[in-house]
Amino acid sequence: MAYSDKVLDHYNNPRNVGSLDKNDPNVGTGMVGAPECGDVMKLQLKVNPETGIIEDAKFKTFGCGSAIASSSLATEMLKGKTVEQALEIKNTAIVQELSLPPVKIHCSVLAEDAIKAAIADYKKKQSALQASQPVSK
Amino acid sequence: MEGTRCWQCGQPTAGALFCPSCNHLQQPTSDYYKFFGLPQKLNLDPGDLQKRFYSLSRQLHPDRFTRSTPTERQYSLEATAILNDGYRVLRDPVSRAEYVLRQRGFDVGEQRSKDVPPELLEEVFELNMALEELKVGDESAREQLEESRARFRSMRDEVDSQLQQLFVRYDESADQDSANAILQEIRGVLNRRRYIRNLVDQVERELAA
Ligand SMILES: [Zn+2]
């Protein structure tokens, strides 16, 4: 299958490959996968506790070119957004940006799922943190 | 099918492939179970299925239709295709289960990640990391891969025996609701199996390389 130029660009020069400390309370980790093709995607984001803005995002994806490009683009889209804004990111935006063909739409869905999973993990950590901290007057 | 009549003689056929009155070939059903004359069970006797396949193959042999009308020849071609596809699908327990799932309106194959057990994802991720290390020439990863292979194979065996038990429960289910609940479970196990099979294949490929 022919990949679009943008997919090839992200595939050959993936942005933000790597990992963040998953034990950091300001880091959220999302791990998702697609059984049909054996893809697995790990996406992490780090929120600045002062500003509430996502200041870093990393990913590591094993899978086809479209899955790698989708997660690479997703990390770029995350940076500079608040958590609430990040939740608004839809897979259709990834499909459009990368011109993904219909058979590869599930790759963009996977990236959206990874964002949601990472944010859910971050929120879980934050509420656990708040519950364990004494209320200051 | 019950109400159908023979295209040739007009007598009721009761869904039979060959008219009970005039023995002309009828338009074949596309339902594999019905085509083979089997109830929709997930456990099938492979020997019985094979016998049915051979018997139908003889009955549908092209030589028998050389002097037939175009209609009947057309039906014989359709029936042969259904015979071969159906045999391939029903012979294998996994494709058979997937077939029944689709027949009952479950989607198969395009699952989202929420269907995948999280611990399995971690496993896949770690395996892929090890595979990558091996590719860049780190030989210590080989031992890790051999361990993974053993683990994945036993996972696969475990999943297969789970499926076997679910097949029995499906075949014994008393009503549609409980049958559907078991199919839902089977769908989950099949997802898991697909993932594990990918892992086994991947590890075996790398170890053979
Ligand atoms: Zn007849």
Tab-separated table of C-alpha atoms and ligand atoms in Angstrom:
chain	number	residue	atom	x	y	z
A	1	MET	CA	0.000	0.000	0.000
A	2	ALA	CA	1.197	3.481	-0.772
A	3	TYR	CA	1.717	5.719	2.215
A	4	SER	CA	1.096	9.441	2.051
A	5	ASP	CA	4.091	11.768	2.258
A	6	LYS	CA	3.128	12.818	5.744
A	7	VAL	CA	2.961	9.230	6.985
A	8	LEU	CA	6.372	8.572	5.464
A	9	ASP	CA	7.756	11.694	7.075
A	10	HIS	CA	6.553	10.680	10.552
A	11	TYR	CA	7.600	7.098	9.936
A	12	ASN	CA	11.144	7.989	8.902
A	13	ASN	CA	11.572	10.856	11.358
A	14	PRO	CA	9.262	9.975	14.228
A	15	ARG	CA	8.867	12.799	16.733
A	16	ASN	CA	9.159	12.227	20.462
A	17	VAL	CA	10.161	8.579	20.532
A	18	GLY	CA	11.112	7.479	24.007
A	19	SER	CA	9.698	7.174	27.472
A	20	LEU	CA	8.989	9.246	30.559
A	21	ASP	CA	9.169	8.146	34.192
A	22	LYS	CA	5.923	6.265	34.641
A	23	ASN	CA	6.144	6.686	38.442
A	24	ASP	CA	6.149	10.470	38.215
A	25	PRO	CA	2.736	11.680	39.476
A	26	ASN	CA	2.668	14.272	36.670
A	27	VAL	CA	3.121	11.627	34.005
A	28	GLY	CA	0.241	9.669	32.498
A	29	THR	CA	0.867	6.429	30.607
A	30	GLY	CA	-1.450	4.831	28.076
A	31	MET	CA	-0.839	1.398	26.633
A	32	VAL	CA	-3.169	0.211	23.868
A	33	GLY	CA	-3.118	-2.400	21.162
A	34	ALA	CA	-4.957	-3.765	18.152
A	35	PRO	CA	-5.371	-7.537	18.163
A	36	GLU	CA	-5.949	-7.817	14.434
A	37	CYS	CA	-2.479	-6.673	13.452
A	38	GLY	CA	-0.463	-7.080	16.636
A	39	ASP	CA	0.150	-3.344	16.993
A	40	VAL	CA	0.991	-2.064	20.421
A	41	MET	CA	1.320	1.583	21.316
A	42	LYS	CA	2.632	3.228	24.481
A	43	LEU	CA	1.996	6.928	24.827
A	44	GLN	CA	3.036	9.100	27.762
A	45	LEU	CA	2.437	12.722	28.616
A	46	LYS	CA	3.814	14.996	31.315
A	47	VAL	CA	1.743	17.801	32.758
A	48	ASN	CA	3.353	20.894	34.274
A	49	PRO	CA	1.816	21.053	37.771
A	50	GLU	CA	2.033	24.883	37.840
A	51	THR	CA	0.330	25.625	34.534
A	52	GLY	CA	-1.693	22.447	33.922
A	53	ILE	CA	-0.264	22.323	30.415
A	54	ILE	CA	1.169	19.216	28.765
A	55	GLU	CA	4.833	20.068	28.413
A	56	ASP	CA	6.155	16.767	27.133
A	57	ALA	CA	4.875	13.678	25.352
A	58	LYS	CA	6.654	10.501	24.290
A	59	PHE	CA	5.661	7.358	22.488
A	60	LYS	CA	6.929	3.974	21.485
A	61	THR	CA	4.887	2.048	18.930
A	62	PHE	CA	5.387	-1.361	17.402
A	63	GLY	CA	3.294	-1.751	14.308
A	64	CYS	CA	2.718	-0.570	10.793
A	65	GLY	CA	3.832	2.772	9.371
A	66	SER	CA	0.412	4.333	9.893
A	67	ALA	CA	0.340	3.331	13.560
A	68	ILE	CA	3.778	4.844	14.115
A	69	ALA	CA	2.862	8.010	12.227
A	70	SER	CA	-0.459	8.326	14.097
A	71	SER	CA	1.194	8.135	17.499
A	72	SER	CA	4.036	10.407	16.440
A	73	LEU	CA	1.521	13.027	15.315
A	74	ALA	CA	-0.509	12.521	18.486
A	75	THR	CA	2.461	13.446	20.696
A	76	GLU	CA	2.980	16.597	18.643
A	77	MET	CA	-0.669	17.541	19.003
A	78	LEU	CA	-0.572	17.014	22.771
A	79	LYS	CA	2.241	19.407	23.576
A	80	GLY	CA	1.076	22.825	24.738
A	81	LYS	CA	-2.494	21.701	25.367
A	82	THR	CA	-4.284	21.448	28.683
A	83	VAL	CA	-5.566	18.034	29.704
A	84	GLU	CA	-9.122	19.104	28.870
A	85	GLN	CA	-8.077	20.301	25.412
A	86	ALA	CA	-6.183	17.056	24.866
A	87	LEU	CA	-9.359	15.101	25.512
A	88	GLU	CA	-10.896	16.913	22.543
A	89	ILE	CA	-8.400	15.423	20.098
A	90	LYS	CA	-10.284	13.160	17.726
A	91	ASN	CA	-8.949	10.426	15.519
A	92	THR	CA	-10.539	12.163	12.513
A	93	ALA	CA	-8.033	15.007	12.910
A	94	ILE	CA	-5.222	12.453	12.637
A	95	VAL	CA	-6.857	10.806	9.615
A	96	GLN	CA	-7.080	14.181	7.890
A	97	GLU	CA	-3.596	15.333	8.722
A	98	LEU	CA	-1.998	12.065	7.579
A	99	SER	CA	-4.487	11.345	4.745
A	100	LEU	CA	-4.962	7.809	6.057
A	101	PRO	CA	-6.869	5.421	3.787
A	102	PRO	CA	-9.996	3.719	5.206
A	103	VAL	CA	-8.167	0.455	5.982
A	104	LYS	CA	-5.767	2.374	8.232
A	105	ILE	CA	-8.309	4.373	10.180
A	106	HIS	CA	-8.016	1.933	13.079
A	107	CYS	CA	-4.438	3.187	13.564
A	108	SER	CA	-5.739	6.678	14.278
A	109	VAL	CA	-8.410	5.230	16.574
A	110	LEU	CA	-5.631	3.485	18.444
A	111	ALA	CA	-3.780	6.786	18.866
A	112	GLU	CA	-6.935	8.453	20.210
A	113	ASP	CA	-7.418	5.536	22.603
A	114	ALA	CA	-3.796	5.901	23.734
A	115	ILE	CA	-4.309	9.614	24.501
A	116	LYS	CA	-7.477	8.845	26.481
A	117	ALA	CA	-5.755	6.026	28.368
A	118	ALA	CA	-2.765	8.237	29.235
A	119	ILE	CA	-5.028	11.017	30.513
A	120	ALA	CA	-7.095	8.552	32.540
A	121	ASP	CA	-3.886	7.266	34.115
A	122	TYR	CA	-2.723	10.822	34.867
A	123	LYS	CA	-6.061	11.733	36.463
A	124	LYS	CA	-6.069	8.582	38.557
A	125	LYS	CA	-2.611	9.428	39.881
A	126	GLN	CA	-3.624	13.013	40.625
A	127	SER	CA	-6.732	12.084	42.578
A	128	ALA	CA	-4.772	9.474	44.542
A	129	LEU	CA	-2.233	12.190	45.287
A	130	GLN	CA	-4.885	14.637	46.471
A	131	ALA	CA	-6.531	12.003	48.667
A	132	SER	CA	-3.222	11.264	50.395
A	133	GLN	CA	-2.332	14.913	51.018
A	134	PRO	CA	-3.572	16.749	54.127
A	135	VAL	CA	-5.849	19.685	53.315
A	136	SER	CA	-3.942	22.936	53.868
A	137	LYS	CA	-5.765	25.899	55.372
B	1	MET	CA	-36.007	-22.840	3.283
B	2	GLU	CA	-38.858	-24.971	4.654
B	3	GLY	CA	-41.409	-23.397	2.315
B	4	THR	CA	-39.291	-23.675	-0.855
B	5	ARG	CA	-40.411	-25.647	-3.845
B	6	CYS	CA	-38.387	-27.351	-6.529
B	7	TRP	CA	-37.566	-25.073	-9.495
B	8	GLN	CA	-37.993	-28.083	-11.780
B	9	CYS	CA	-41.048	-30.048	-10.629
B	10	GLY	CA	-42.685	-27.661	-8.148
B	11	GLN	CA	-42.810	-30.119	-5.267
B	12	PRO	CA	-41.760	-28.976	-1.773
B	13	THR	CA	-38.064	-29.625	-1.096
B	14	ALA	CA	-37.906	-29.000	2.682
B	15	GLY	CA	-34.594	-27.252	2.105
B	16	ALA	CA	-32.894	-30.336	0.626
B	17	LEU	CA	-30.015	-29.798	-1.807
B	18	PHE	CA	-31.504	-32.348	-4.218
B	19	CYS	CA	-35.247	-32.419	-4.784
B	20	PRO	CA	-36.759	-35.426	-2.988
B	21	SER	CA	-39.233	-35.867	-5.846
B	22	CYS	CA	-37.206	-35.420	-9.042
B	23	ASN	CA	-33.643	-35.341	-7.698
B	24	HIS	CA	-32.714	-32.081	-9.450
B	25	LEU	CA	-30.140	-29.862	-7.760
B	26	GLN	CA	-31.675	-26.874	-5.972
B	27	GLN	CA	-30.239	-23.432	-5.327
B	28	PRO	CA	-27.823	-24.106	-2.456
B	29	THR	CA	-28.109	-22.409	0.921
B	30	SER	CA	-25.163	-20.190	1.818
B	31	ASP	CA	-25.370	-21.301	5.452
B	32	TYR	CA	-22.462	-23.719	5.893
B	33	TYR	CA	-24.080	-25.682	8.702
B	34	LYS	CA	-27.316	-26.153	6.769
B	35	PHE	CA	-25.382	-26.984	3.627
B	36	PHE	CA	-23.586	-29.826	5.418
B	37	GLY	CA	-26.829	-30.866	7.118
B	38	LEU	CA	-25.428	-30.149	10.567
B	39	PRO	CA	-26.936	-28.477	13.630
B	40	GLN	CA	-25.160	-25.244	14.628
B	41	LYS	CA	-22.789	-26.751	17.196
B	42	LEU	CA	-19.297	-25.523	17.943
B	43	ASN	CA	-17.998	-29.021	18.578
B	44	LEU	CA	-17.982	-31.035	15.382
B	45	ASP	CA	-16.762	-34.542	14.752
B	46	PRO	CA	-14.014	-33.987	12.140
B	47	GLY	CA	-14.462	-37.501	10.749
B	48	ASP	CA	-18.176	-36.986	10.223
B	49	LEU	CA	-17.571	-33.604	8.594
B	50	GLN	CA	-15.024	-35.157	6.250
B	51	LYS	CA	-17.444	-37.934	5.271
B	52	ARG	CA	-20.128	-35.385	4.488
B	53	PHE	CA	-17.629	-33.384	2.472
B	54	TYR	CA	-16.614	-36.385	0.345
B	55	SER	CA	-20.194	-37.491	-0.150
B	56	LEU	CA	-21.292	-34.015	-1.262
B	57	SER	CA	-18.209	-33.697	-3.472
B	58	ARG	CA	-19.252	-36.855	-5.310
B	59	GLN	CA	-22.823	-35.662	-5.674
B	60	LEU	CA	-21.645	-32.295	-7.006
B	61	HIS	CA	-18.983	-33.653	-9.347
B	62	PRO	CA	-18.979	-31.577	-12.593
B	63	ASP	CA	-19.267	-34.752	-14.726
B	64	ARG	CA	-22.762	-35.220	-13.382
B	65	PHE	CA	-23.926	-31.876	-14.774
B	66	THR	CA	-22.472	-31.916	-18.288
B	67	ARG	CA	-25.917	-32.509	-19.804
B	68	SER	CA	-27.835	-30.389	-17.299
B	69	THR	CA	-29.747	-27.195	-17.969
B	70	PRO	CA	-27.869	-23.896	-17.487
B	71	THR	CA	-29.826	-23.313	-14.264
B	72	GLU	CA	-28.724	-26.538	-12.708
B	73	ARG	CA	-25.136	-26.106	-13.901
B	74	GLN	CA	-25.109	-22.660	-12.322
B	75	TYR	CA	-26.407	-24.140	-9.050
B	76	SER	CA	-23.748	-26.824	-9.164
B	77	LEU	CA	-21.010	-24.214	-9.472
B	78	GLU	CA	-22.441	-22.241	-6.545
B	79	ALA	CA	-22.782	-25.397	-4.482
B	80	THR	CA	-19.203	-26.452	-5.167
B	81	ALA	CA	-17.903	-23.079	-4.020
B	82	ILE	CA	-19.985	-23.257	-0.837
B	83	LEU	CA	-18.866	-26.818	-0.257
B	84	ASN	CA	-15.181	-25.925	-0.405
B	85	ASP	CA	-15.446	-22.664	1.546
B	86	GLY	CA	-17.690	-24.253	4.134
B	87	TYR	CA	-15.415	-27.217	4.629
B	88	ARG	CA	-12.402	-24.958	5.119
B	89	VAL	CA	-14.280	-22.794	7.643
B	90	LEU	CA	-15.966	-25.582	9.595
B	91	ARG	CA	-12.926	-27.858	9.737
B	92	ASP	CA	-10.921	-25.435	11.869
B	93	PRO	CA	-12.329	-24.794	15.382
B	94	VAL	CA	-11.285	-21.140	15.443
B	95	SER	CA	-12.658	-20.184	12.037
B	96	ARG	CA	-15.785	-22.202	12.863
B	97	ALA	CA	-16.310	-20.175	16.051
B	98	GLU	CA	-15.687	-16.926	14.162
B	99	TYR	CA	-18.250	-18.011	11.583
B	100	VAL	CA	-20.896	-18.680	14.245
B	101	LEU	CA	-20.090	-15.333	15.890
B	102	ARG	CA	-20.644	-13.505	12.593
B	103	GLN	CA	-23.833	-15.461	11.941
B	104	ARG	CA	-25.111	-14.330	15.327
B	105	GLY	CA	-24.291	-10.701	14.642
B	106	PHE	CA	-21.031	-10.294	16.556
B	107	ASP	CA	-18.268	-8.318	14.926
B	108	VAL	CA	-15.039	-10.240	14.674
B	109	GLY	CA	-11.589	-8.947	13.868
B	110	GLU	CA	-11.963	-5.188	14.205
B	111	GLN	CA	-11.816	-4.929	17.982
B	112	ARG	CA	-10.634	-1.883	19.809
B	113	SER	CA	-7.962	-1.938	22.455
B	114	LYS	CA	-10.437	-2.064	25.316
B	115	ASP	CA	-10.982	-5.706	24.397
B	116	VAL	CA	-7.357	-6.599	24.978
B	117	PRO	CA	-6.280	-7.697	28.446
B	118	PRO	CA	-3.807	-5.066	29.780
B	119	GLU	CA	-1.288	-7.613	31.086
B	120	LEU	CA	-1.096	-9.063	27.604
B	121	LEU	CA	-0.308	-5.637	26.165
B	122	GLU	CA	2.587	-5.228	28.584
B	123	GLU	CA	3.777	-8.654	27.505
B	124	VAL	CA	3.601	-7.700	23.818
B	125	PHE	CA	5.395	-4.457	24.477
B	126	GLU	CA	8.247	-6.099	26.403
B	127	LEU	CA	8.573	-8.785	23.756
B	128	ASN	CA	8.853	-6.187	21.035
B	129	MET	CA	11.527	-4.381	22.996
B	130	ALA	CA	13.483	-7.665	23.253
B	131	LEU	CA	13.037	-8.322	19.534
B	132	GLU	CA	14.389	-4.882	18.774
B	133	GLU	CA	17.439	-5.491	20.965
B	134	LEU	CA	18.099	-8.760	19.190
B	135	LYS	CA	17.908	-6.998	15.837
B	136	VAL	CA	20.629	-4.555	16.832
B	137	GLY	CA	22.802	-7.527	17.722
B	138	ASP	CA	22.332	-7.989	21.450
B	139	GLU	CA	22.639	-11.789	21.736
B	140	SER	CA	21.573	-11.912	25.383
B	141	ALA	CA	18.081	-11.192	24.087
B	142	ARG	CA	18.002	-14.635	22.467
B	143	GLU	CA	17.681	-16.417	25.791
B	144	GLN	CA	14.896	-14.082	26.762
B	145	LEU	CA	13.152	-14.882	23.504
B	146	GLU	CA	13.359	-18.607	24.148
B	147	GLU	CA	11.731	-18.074	27.522
B	148	SER	CA	9.057	-15.959	25.867
B	149	ARG	CA	8.408	-18.647	23.304
B	150	ALA	CA	7.849	-21.259	26.006
B	151	ARG	CA	5.564	-18.895	27.905
B	152	PHE	CA	3.515	-17.920	24.859
B	153	ARG	CA	3.115	-21.525	23.800
B	154	SER	CA	1.727	-22.468	27.177
B	155	MET	CA	-0.551	-19.407	27.045
B	156	ARG	CA	-1.801	-20.612	23.687
B	157	ASP	CA	-2.488	-24.105	25.025
B	158	GLU	CA	-4.342	-22.601	27.956
B	159	VAL	CA	-6.491	-20.466	25.670
B	160	ASP	CA	-7.253	-23.479	23.484
B	161	SER	CA	-8.516	-25.503	26.417
B	162	GLN	CA	-10.591	-22.505	27.545
B	163	LEU	CA	-12.136	-22.372	24.081
B	164	GLN	CA	-12.838	-26.085	24.196
B	165	GLN	CA	-14.760	-25.680	27.456
B	166	LEU	CA	-16.709	-22.722	26.094
B	167	PHE	CA	-17.635	-24.754	23.000
B	168	VAL	CA	-19.123	-27.444	25.224
B	169	ARG	CA	-21.051	-24.868	27.220
B	170	TYR	CA	-22.354	-23.226	24.038
B	171	ASP	CA	-23.532	-26.525	22.609
B	172	GLU	CA	-25.322	-27.325	25.851
B	173	SER	CA	-26.834	-23.872	26.367
B	174	ALA	CA	-30.577	-23.979	27.004
B	175	ASP	CA	-31.682	-20.700	25.433
B	176	GLN	CA	-30.640	-17.893	23.109
B	177	ASP	CA	-29.657	-15.503	25.899
B	178	SER	CA	-27.226	-17.854	27.562
B	179	ALA	CA	-25.867	-18.911	24.154
B	180	ASN	CA	-25.201	-15.251	23.319
B	181	ALA	CA	-23.510	-14.670	26.657
B	182	ILE	CA	-21.178	-17.590	25.947
B	183	LEU	CA	-20.498	-16.295	22.431
B	184	GLN	CA	-19.504	-12.977	23.974
B	185	GLU	CA	-16.998	-14.850	26.131
B	186	ILE	CA	-15.739	-16.794	23.154
B	187	ARG	CA	-15.187	-13.552	21.292
B	188	GLY	CA	-12.973	-12.306	24.123
B	189	VAL	CA	-10.974	-15.519	24.226
B	190	LEU	CA	-10.529	-15.443	20.452
B	191	ASN	CA	-9.109	-11.919	20.693
B	192	ARG	CA	-6.659	-13.078	23.284
B	193	ARG	CA	-5.770	-16.067	21.156
B	194	ARG	CA	-5.148	-13.907	18.091
B	195	TYR	CA	-2.763	-11.773	20.062
B	196	ILE	CA	-0.931	-14.767	21.494
B	197	ARG	CA	-0.690	-16.413	18.085
B	198	ASN	CA	0.914	-13.245	16.725
B	199	LEU	CA	3.412	-13.372	19.569
B	200	VAL	CA	4.288	-17.013	18.973
B	201	ASP	CA	4.691	-16.397	15.237
B	202	GLN	CA	6.831	-13.336	15.805
B	203	VAL	CA	9.140	-15.068	18.286
B	204	GLU	CA	9.485	-18.133	16.111
B	205	ARG	CA	10.330	-16.012	13.100
B	206	GLU	CA	13.008	-14.133	15.003
B	207	LEU	CA	14.526	-17.260	16.524
B	208	ALA	CA	14.655	-18.916	13.100
B	209	ALA	CA	16.304	-15.907	11.506
C	1	ZN	ZN	-38.177	-31.620	-8.165
